[in-house]
CSV table of C-alpha atoms in Angstrom, one decimal:
chain,number,residue,atom,x,y,z
P,18,MET,CA,-18.7,-7.9,-5.6
P,19,VAL,CA,-15.9,-9.0,-3.3
P,20,HIS,CA,-16.7,-9.0,0.4
P,21,ILE,CA,-14.4,-8.8,3.4
P,22,ARG,CA,-17.2,-9.6,5.9
P,23,ASN,CA,-19.3,-6.4,5.9
P,24,ILE,CA,-16.9,-4.5,3.6
P,25,ALA,CA,-18.3,-4.6,0.0
P,26,LEU,CA,-15.7,-4.0,-2.7
P,27,PRO,CA,-16.3,-3.8,-6.4
P,28,ASP,CA,-15.5,-6.8,-8.7
P,29,PHE,CA,-11.7,-7.1,-9.0
P,30,PRO,CA,-10.9,-4.4,-6.4
P,31,LEU,CA,-7.6,-2.5,-6.5
P,32,LEU,CA,-5.8,-2.1,-3.2
P,33,LEU,CA,-3.2,0.4,-2.2
P,34,ALA,CA,-0.2,-1.4,-0.6
P,35,PRO,CA,1.0,-0.2,2.8
P,36,MET,CA,4.4,1.3,2.3
P,37,GLU,CA,6.6,2.7,5.0
P,38,ASP,CA,7.2,6.5,4.8
P,39,VAL,CA,4.9,6.6,1.8
P,40,SER,CA,1.3,5.5,2.6
P,41,ASP,CA,0.5,8.3,4.9
P,42,PRO,CA,-2.9,10.1,4.8
P,43,PRO,CA,-1.8,12.8,2.2
P,44,PHE,CA,-0.6,10.0,-0.2
P,45,ARG,CA,-3.7,8.0,0.5
P,46,ALA,CA,-5.9,11.0,-0.3
P,47,VAL,CA,-4.5,11.3,-3.9
P,48,CYS,CA,-4.7,7.5,-4.4
P,49,LYS,CA,-8.3,7.4,-3.2
P,50,GLU,CA,-9.0,10.3,-5.7
P,51,GLY,CA,-7.3,8.2,-8.3
P,52,GLY,CA,-9.5,5.2,-7.8
P,53,ALA,CA,-8.1,2.9,-5.0
P,54,ASP,CA,-10.8,0.7,-3.6
P,55,LEU,CA,-9.2,-0.3,-0.3
P,56,MET,CA,-6.2,1.3,1.4
P,57,TYR,CA,-3.9,0.6,4.3
P,58,THR,CA,-1.9,2.7,6.7
P,59,GLU,CA,1.9,2.5,6.8
P,60,PHE,CA,2.8,-0.5,8.9
P,61,ILE,CA,2.8,0.3,12.6
P,62,SER,CA,5.1,-1.3,15.1
P,63,SER,CA,3.2,-3.0,17.9
P,64,GLU,CA,6.1,-2.3,20.3
P,65,GLY,CA,6.1,1.4,19.3
P,66,LEU,CA,2.3,1.6,19.8
P,67,ILE,CA,2.5,0.0,23.3
P,68,ARG,CA,5.3,2.5,24.2
P,69,ALA,CA,3.0,5.3,23.0
P,70,ALA,CA,5.7,6.4,20.6
P,71,ALA,CA,4.5,9.6,18.9
P,72,LYS,CA,5.3,8.4,15.3
P,73,SER,CA,3.4,5.1,15.8
P,74,ARG,CA,0.4,6.8,17.4
P,75,GLN,CA,0.2,9.3,14.5
P,76,LYS,CA,0.0,6.5,12.0
P,77,LEU,CA,-3.3,5.5,13.5
P,78,ASP,CA,-4.9,8.6,12.0
P,79,VAL,CA,-7.6,7.6,9.6
P,80,PHE,CA,-10.2,9.8,7.9
P,81,ASP,CA,-13.7,9.2,6.6
P,82,TYR,CA,-12.8,10.1,3.0
P,83,GLU,CA,-10.3,7.2,3.0
P,84,ARG,CA,-12.9,4.4,3.8
P,85,PRO,CA,-12.6,1.5,3.6
P,86,ILE,CA,-9.3,1.8,5.4
P,87,GLY,CA,-7.2,-0.8,7.2
P,88,ILE,CA,-4.6,-0.3,9.9
P,89,GLN,CA,-1.6,-2.6,9.4
P,90,LEU,CA,0.4,-3.9,12.4
P,91,PHE,CA,3.6,-5.8,12.7
P,92,GLY,CA,5.4,-7.2,15.7
P,93,SER,CA,7.1,-10.3,17.2
P,94,ASP,CA,5.2,-10.8,20.5
P,95,VAL,CA,1.9,-12.5,20.5
P,96,ALA,CA,0.4,-10.7,23.5
P,97,THR,CA,1.6,-7.3,22.3
P,98,MET,CA,0.1,-7.8,18.9
P,99,GLY,CA,-3.3,-8.6,20.5
P,100,GLU,CA,-3.2,-5.5,22.7
P,101,CYS,CA,-2.2,-3.4,19.7
P,102,ALA,CA,-5.2,-4.8,17.7
P,103,ARG,CA,-7.4,-3.5,20.5
P,104,LEU,CA,-5.8,-0.1,20.5
P,105,SER,CA,-6.0,0.1,16.7
P,106,THR,CA,-9.7,-0.8,16.8
P,107,GLU,CA,-10.3,2.2,18.9
P,108,ALA,CA,-8.9,4.4,16.2
P,109,GLY,CA,-11.9,3.5,14.0
P,110,PRO,CA,-10.6,1.7,10.9
P,111,ASP,CA,-12.7,-0.7,8.9
P,112,LEU,CA,-10.3,-3.6,9.3
P,113,ILE,CA,-7.0,-4.7,10.9
P,114,ASP,CA,-4.2,-6.1,8.7
P,115,ILE,CA,-1.2,-8.1,9.9
P,116,ASN,CA,2.1,-7.7,8.2
P,117,TYR,CA,3.9,-11.0,7.7
P,118,GLY,CA,5.7,-9.9,4.6
P,119,CYS,CA,8.1,-7.0,5.3
P,120,PRO,CA,11.6,-8.3,4.4
P,121,VAL,CA,13.8,-5.5,5.7
P,122,LYS,CA,16.4,-6.4,8.3
P,123,GLN,CA,15.2,-4.0,10.9
P,124,VAL,CA,11.9,-5.8,11.0
P,125,ALA,CA,12.7,-9.4,10.0
P,126,CYS,CA,15.8,-9.7,12.2
P,127,ARG,CA,13.6,-8.8,15.2
P,128,GLY,CA,11.3,-11.7,14.6
P,129,ALA,CA,8.5,-9.7,12.9
P,130,GLY,CA,7.2,-9.3,9.3
P,131,ALA,CA,8.5,-12.0,7.0
P,132,ALA,CA,10.4,-13.7,9.8
P,133,LEU,CA,7.2,-15.3,10.9
P,134,LEU,CA,7.2,-17.4,7.7
P,135,ARG,CA,9.9,-19.4,9.5
P,136,ASP,CA,7.6,-20.0,12.5
P,137,ILE,CA,4.2,-20.9,11.3
P,138,PRO,CA,2.8,-22.1,14.7
P,139,LYS,CA,3.7,-18.7,16.1
P,140,MET,CA,2.2,-16.9,13.1
P,141,VAL,CA,-1.0,-18.8,13.7
P,142,GLU,CA,-1.0,-18.1,17.4
P,143,MET,CA,-0.4,-14.4,16.8
P,144,THR,CA,-3.1,-14.2,14.2
P,145,ALA,CA,-5.6,-15.9,16.5
P,146,ALA,CA,-4.7,-13.4,19.2
P,147,VAL,CA,-5.4,-10.4,16.9
P,148,VAL,CA,-8.7,-11.9,15.7
P,149,ARG,CA,-9.8,-12.4,19.4
P,150,ALA,CA,-8.8,-8.8,20.2
P,151,THR,CA,-11.0,-7.0,17.7
P,152,HIS,CA,-14.6,-7.1,16.4
P,153,LEU,CA,-13.2,-5.9,13.0
P,154,PRO,CA,-12.3,-8.1,10.1
P,155,VAL,CA,-8.7,-9.2,10.2
P,156,THR,CA,-6.6,-9.6,7.0
P,157,VAL,CA,-3.0,-10.6,6.3
P,158,LYS,CA,-0.3,-9.7,3.9
P,159,THR,CA,2.6,-12.1,3.4
P,160,ARG,CA,5.0,-13.6,0.9
P,161,LEU,CA,5.6,-16.9,-0.7
P,162,GLY,CA,7.9,-18.1,2.0
P,163,TRP,CA,11.3,-17.3,3.5
P,164,ASP,CA,13.4,-18.6,0.6
P,165,GLU,CA,13.2,-20.9,-2.4
P,166,ASP,CA,13.3,-24.0,-0.2
P,167,THR,CA,10.5,-22.9,2.1
P,168,LYS,CA,7.7,-21.6,0.0
P,169,ASN,CA,5.0,-22.5,2.5
P,170,VAL,CA,2.3,-19.9,1.7
P,171,GLU,CA,-0.3,-22.5,0.7
P,172,GLU,CA,-0.1,-24.0,4.2
P,173,VAL,CA,-0.1,-20.5,5.7
P,174,ALA,CA,-3.3,-19.6,3.8
P,175,GLU,CA,-5.2,-22.6,5.1
P,176,ARG,CA,-4.1,-22.2,8.7
P,177,LEU,CA,-4.7,-18.5,8.9
P,178,GLN,CA,-8.2,-18.9,7.3
P,179,ASP,CA,-8.9,-21.5,10.0
P,180,VAL,CA,-8.2,-19.1,12.8
P,181,GLY,CA,-10.3,-16.4,11.3
P,182,ILE,CA,-8.7,-14.1,8.8
P,183,GLU,CA,-11.1,-12.8,6.2
P,184,ALA,CA,-8.8,-11.9,3.2
P,185,LEU,CA,-5.2,-12.7,2.3
P,186,THR,CA,-2.8,-10.7,0.1
P,187,VAL,CA,0.3,-12.5,-1.2
P,188,HIS,CA,3.4,-10.8,-2.6
P,189,GLY,CA,4.9,-13.1,-5.2
P,190,ARG,CA,8.5,-13.1,-3.8
P,191,THR,CA,10.3,-14.8,-0.9
P,192,ARG,CA,11.9,-12.8,1.9
P,193,VAL,CA,15.3,-13.6,0.6
P,194,GLN,CA,14.4,-12.1,-2.8
P,195,MET,CA,13.5,-8.8,-1.2
P,196,TYR,CA,12.2,-6.9,-4.2
P,197,LYS,CA,14.6,-8.4,-6.8
P,198,GLY,CA,13.7,-10.6,-9.7
P,199,ASP,CA,10.3,-11.1,-11.1
P,200,ALA,CA,7.3,-11.8,-8.8
P,201,ASP,CA,6.0,-15.4,-9.2
P,202,TRP,CA,2.2,-15.5,-9.0
P,203,ARG,CA,1.8,-19.2,-9.6
P,204,LEU,CA,1.5,-20.1,-5.9
P,205,ILE,CA,-1.0,-17.2,-5.5
P,206,ALA,CA,-3.1,-18.8,-8.2
P,207,ALA,CA,-2.8,-22.2,-6.4
P,208,ILE,CA,-4.2,-20.7,-3.2
P,209,LYS,CA,-7.1,-19.1,-5.1
P,210,ASN,CA,-7.8,-22.5,-6.8
P,211,ASN,CA,-7.7,-24.4,-3.5
P,212,PRO,CA,-11.3,-25.6,-2.8
P,213,ARG,CA,-10.6,-25.2,1.0
P,214,ILE,CA,-10.0,-21.4,0.6
P,215,LYS,CA,-13.2,-19.4,0.9
P,216,ILE,CA,-11.7,-15.9,1.6
P,217,PRO,CA,-10.7,-13.3,-1.0
P,218,ILE,CA,-7.1,-13.7,-2.4
P,219,PHE,CA,-5.3,-10.6,-3.6
P,220,GLY,CA,-2.1,-10.7,-5.6
P,221,ASN,CA,0.8,-8.2,-5.2
P,222,GLY,CA,4.1,-7.7,-7.0
P,223,ASP,CA,5.2,-6.1,-10.3
P,224,ILE,CA,1.9,-4.6,-11.3
P,225,ASP,CA,2.9,-1.4,-13.0
P,226,SER,CA,0.5,-1.0,-15.9
P,227,ALA,CA,-3.1,-1.5,-16.8
P,228,GLN,CA,-2.1,-4.2,-19.3
P,229,LYS,CA,-0.2,-6.2,-16.8
P,230,ALA,CA,-3.0,-5.9,-14.3
P,231,VAL,CA,-5.5,-7.4,-16.7
P,232,GLU,CA,-3.0,-10.0,-17.9
P,233,TYR,CA,-2.5,-11.2,-14.3
P,234,LYS,CA,-6.2,-11.1,-13.5
P,235,ASN,CA,-6.9,-13.4,-16.4
P,236,ARG,CA,-3.9,-15.7,-16.0
P,237,TYR,CA,-4.0,-16.2,-12.2
P,238,GLY,CA,-7.7,-15.6,-11.3
P,239,VAL,CA,-7.1,-13.6,-8.2
P,240,ASP,CA,-10.0,-11.6,-6.6
P,241,GLY,CA,-8.1,-8.4,-6.9
P,242,ILE,CA,-4.7,-6.8,-6.9
P,243,MET,CA,-2.6,-4.7,-4.6
P,244,ILE,CA,-0.5,-1.9,-6.1
P,245,GLY,CA,2.4,-0.3,-4.3
P,246,ARG,CA,5.4,1.4,-5.9
P,247,ALA,CA,3.7,2.0,-9.2
P,248,ALA,CA,1.3,4.4,-7.5
P,249,ILE,CA,4.0,6.6,-6.1
P,250,GLY,CA,3.6,9.9,-8.0
P,251,TYR,CA,1.2,8.2,-10.3
P,252,PRO,CA,-2.2,7.6,-8.5
P,253,TRP,CA,-3.9,7.5,-11.9
P,254,ILE,CA,-2.8,3.8,-12.3
P,255,PHE,CA,-6.0,2.8,-10.4
P,256,ARG,CA,-8.3,4.5,-12.8
P,257,GLU,CA,-6.3,3.3,-15.8
P,258,VAL,CA,-6.6,-0.3,-14.7
P,259,LYS,CA,-10.3,0.1,-14.1
P,260,HIS,CA,-10.8,1.6,-17.5
P,261,TYR,CA,-8.8,-1.2,-19.2
P,262,VAL,CA,-10.7,-3.9,-17.3
P,263,ALA,CA,-14.0,-2.3,-18.4
P,264,THR,CA,-13.3,-1.4,-22.0
P,265,GLY,CA,-10.1,-3.1,-23.1
P,266,GLN,CA,-8.8,0.3,-24.1
P,267,LEU,CA,-5.9,2.3,-22.6
P,268,MET,CA,-6.6,5.7,-21.2
P,269,ALA,CA,-4.6,8.8,-22.2
P,270,PRO,CA,-1.9,9.6,-19.7
P,271,PRO,CA,-2.7,12.4,-17.2
P,272,THR,CA,-2.4,15.9,-18.5
P,273,VAL,CA,0.1,18.4,-17.0
P,274,GLU,CA,-2.8,20.1,-15.3
P,275,GLU,CA,-3.9,16.8,-13.7
P,276,ARG,CA,-0.4,16.1,-12.6
P,277,VAL,CA,-0.1,19.5,-10.9
P,278,GLN,CA,-3.6,19.2,-9.3
P,279,ALA,CA,-2.7,15.8,-7.8
P,280,CYS,CA,0.7,17.1,-6.6
P,281,ARG,CA,-1.0,20.2,-5.1
P,282,MET,CA,-3.6,18.1,-3.3
P,283,HIS,CA,-0.9,15.9,-1.9
P,284,PHE,CA,1.1,19.0,-0.7
P,285,GLU,CA,-2.0,20.6,0.8
P,286,LYS,CA,-2.8,17.5,2.8
P,287,SER,CA,0.8,17.2,3.9
P,288,LEU,CA,0.7,20.7,5.3
P,289,GLU,CA,-2.6,20.0,7.1
P,290,TRP,CA,-1.5,16.7,8.6
P,291,LYS,CA,2.2,17.3,9.2
P,292,GLY,CA,2.5,21.0,9.7
P,293,PRO,CA,4.5,23.4,7.5
P,294,ARG,CA,8.0,22.3,8.3
P,295,ALA,CA,7.5,18.5,7.9
P,296,GLY,CA,4.9,19.0,5.2
P,297,VAL,CA,7.4,20.9,3.0
P,298,PHE,CA,10.4,18.7,3.7
P,299,GLU,CA,8.7,15.3,3.3
P,300,MET,CA,6.9,16.3,0.1
P,301,ARG,CA,10.3,16.7,-1.6
P,302,ARG,CA,10.6,13.0,-2.2
P,303,HIS,CA,7.5,13.0,-4.4
P,304,TYR,CA,8.1,15.8,-6.9
P,305,ALA,CA,10.3,13.7,-9.2
P,306,GLN,CA,7.6,11.1,-9.6
P,307,TYR,CA,4.7,13.5,-10.2
P,308,PHE,CA,6.6,15.3,-13.0
P,309,ARG,CA,8.6,12.3,-14.4
P,310,GLY,CA,8.7,12.4,-18.2
P,311,LEU,CA,7.8,16.1,-18.5
P,312,GLU,CA,10.0,18.4,-20.4
P,313,GLY,CA,12.1,20.4,-18.0
P,314,ALA,CA,11.2,18.1,-15.0
P,315,ARG,CA,14.6,18.3,-13.5
P,316,GLN,CA,14.4,22.1,-13.4
P,317,TRP,CA,11.0,22.2,-11.9
P,318,ARG,CA,12.0,19.6,-9.2
P,319,SER,CA,15.1,21.6,-8.4
P,320,ARG,CA,13.1,24.8,-7.8
P,321,LEU,CA,10.5,22.9,-5.7
P,322,VAL,CA,13.0,21.4,-3.4
P,323,ASP,CA,15.1,24.5,-3.0
P,324,THR,CA,12.4,26.5,-1.2
P,325,ASN,CA,10.8,26.1,2.2
P,326,ASP,CA,8.0,28.6,1.5
P,327,PRO,CA,4.6,26.9,0.8
P,328,LEU,CA,3.4,29.9,-1.1
P,329,GLU,CA,6.4,29.8,-3.4
P,330,ILE,CA,5.9,26.1,-3.9
P,331,PHE,CA,2.3,26.7,-5.0
P,332,ALA,CA,3.4,29.5,-7.3
P,333,ILE,CA,5.9,27.2,-9.0
P,334,MET,CA,3.2,24.6,-9.5
P,335,ASP,CA,1.1,27.3,-11.1
P,336,GLU,CA,4.0,28.0,-13.4
P,337,ILE,CA,4.2,24.4,-14.5
P,338,THR,CA,0.5,24.4,-15.4
P,339,ALA,CA,0.9,27.6,-17.3
P,340,ALA,CA,4.0,26.4,-19.2
P,341,GLU,CA,2.3,23.1,-20.2
P,342,PRO,CA,5.5,21.2,-20.7
P,343,MET,CA,5.4,18.3,-23.2
P,344,LEU,CA,5.4,14.7,-22.1
P,345,VAL,CA,8.8,13.5,-23.5
P,346,GLY,CA,9.2,10.2,-21.7
C-alpha cells in the first residue's frame, strides 16, 4: 500500500487532478464511483478565502463519500496561505495540498501557482507555514520548472520534503509549456529514484488510456498517477486502468446505459449542490464528453443544452438509453 501519513491508499493509486471549474463535488462523485482513489477540490484562492468570497468558501465543501479528499490552495502571500490552511482544516478534509503548478496568467502573474518555481526560498517558506498551520498531511503539486533552462523540481522535491510535505505530484511540463507538447516524466523518475526521497511520488501528464498508465508505471516507477483531462466525461478511465494493471487485459468501453447513468448521477449531484439554475447551466459543458463517439451524439447534446427544465433533461437521457445508439468513434 501507499501511505500519506495515516491515509492508506492501494498499490499504485489513481488520483483525480484538481481542475478549475471541473473538479467540483458532482464531478468528483462520478469519478469516485469510477474508481478514483484520492481526489482534490478545485484549487482555492487563499486571498478569496480570506475575503470570505462566496465562490471560494463553497469550494471547501467536502463529503464523506469522497474520502480521502484533499483541499488544494494557491496564493502568493506566506502568512495568508498559512491562515487559509487553518481555515481549510476546519472544513474537514483528509489533507491539504498546495498548488505550485498552475500555469495560467491570472495565477502565475500574481506570484502564485507555477510562479513560485522562480522563487524556491519563498516556496519553501510558504510550505513550512502551511505545514505548521494544520495537523493534516500536506502535499504539493508542481511542475518540472519554469522553463527549459530552470528545471529545478529535483531540488524542490528535497527541500519541500525537508519542511514536512508527505507526498509530491509532478506534472511533466514546465510552466512555459502550459499544456503543449508531450509531458516528460524523466525528471519525475529521477525524483522517485533519489535515495533521499522517502515520500510518495505521483506522476501527472498525458495519461489518457489504461495502456499508457501501465507503460508509464513500468517505465518510470512512480508510486501512482494523477489523471485530469482524460477523466472529463469518462470517469471509467480509473476502473479501466485498475483492470489493466491487475489482468493485462483491456475492459470493454462503457455501455450506453452506463454513460447515461453516470451523466444522470453527475446532473443530479449538480442540482443538489448548485441549485436548479446553475446546476442546469453548468452541466452543459459535460454532455459532449459523456456521449462522445455515440451515433447521433450531436443531436442528443443539442437537445440537452436547449432546455432549462431538469425533468425534460432526465427524459432525454431516458430516450438515449432506450435508443441504444451505437458507438461509432
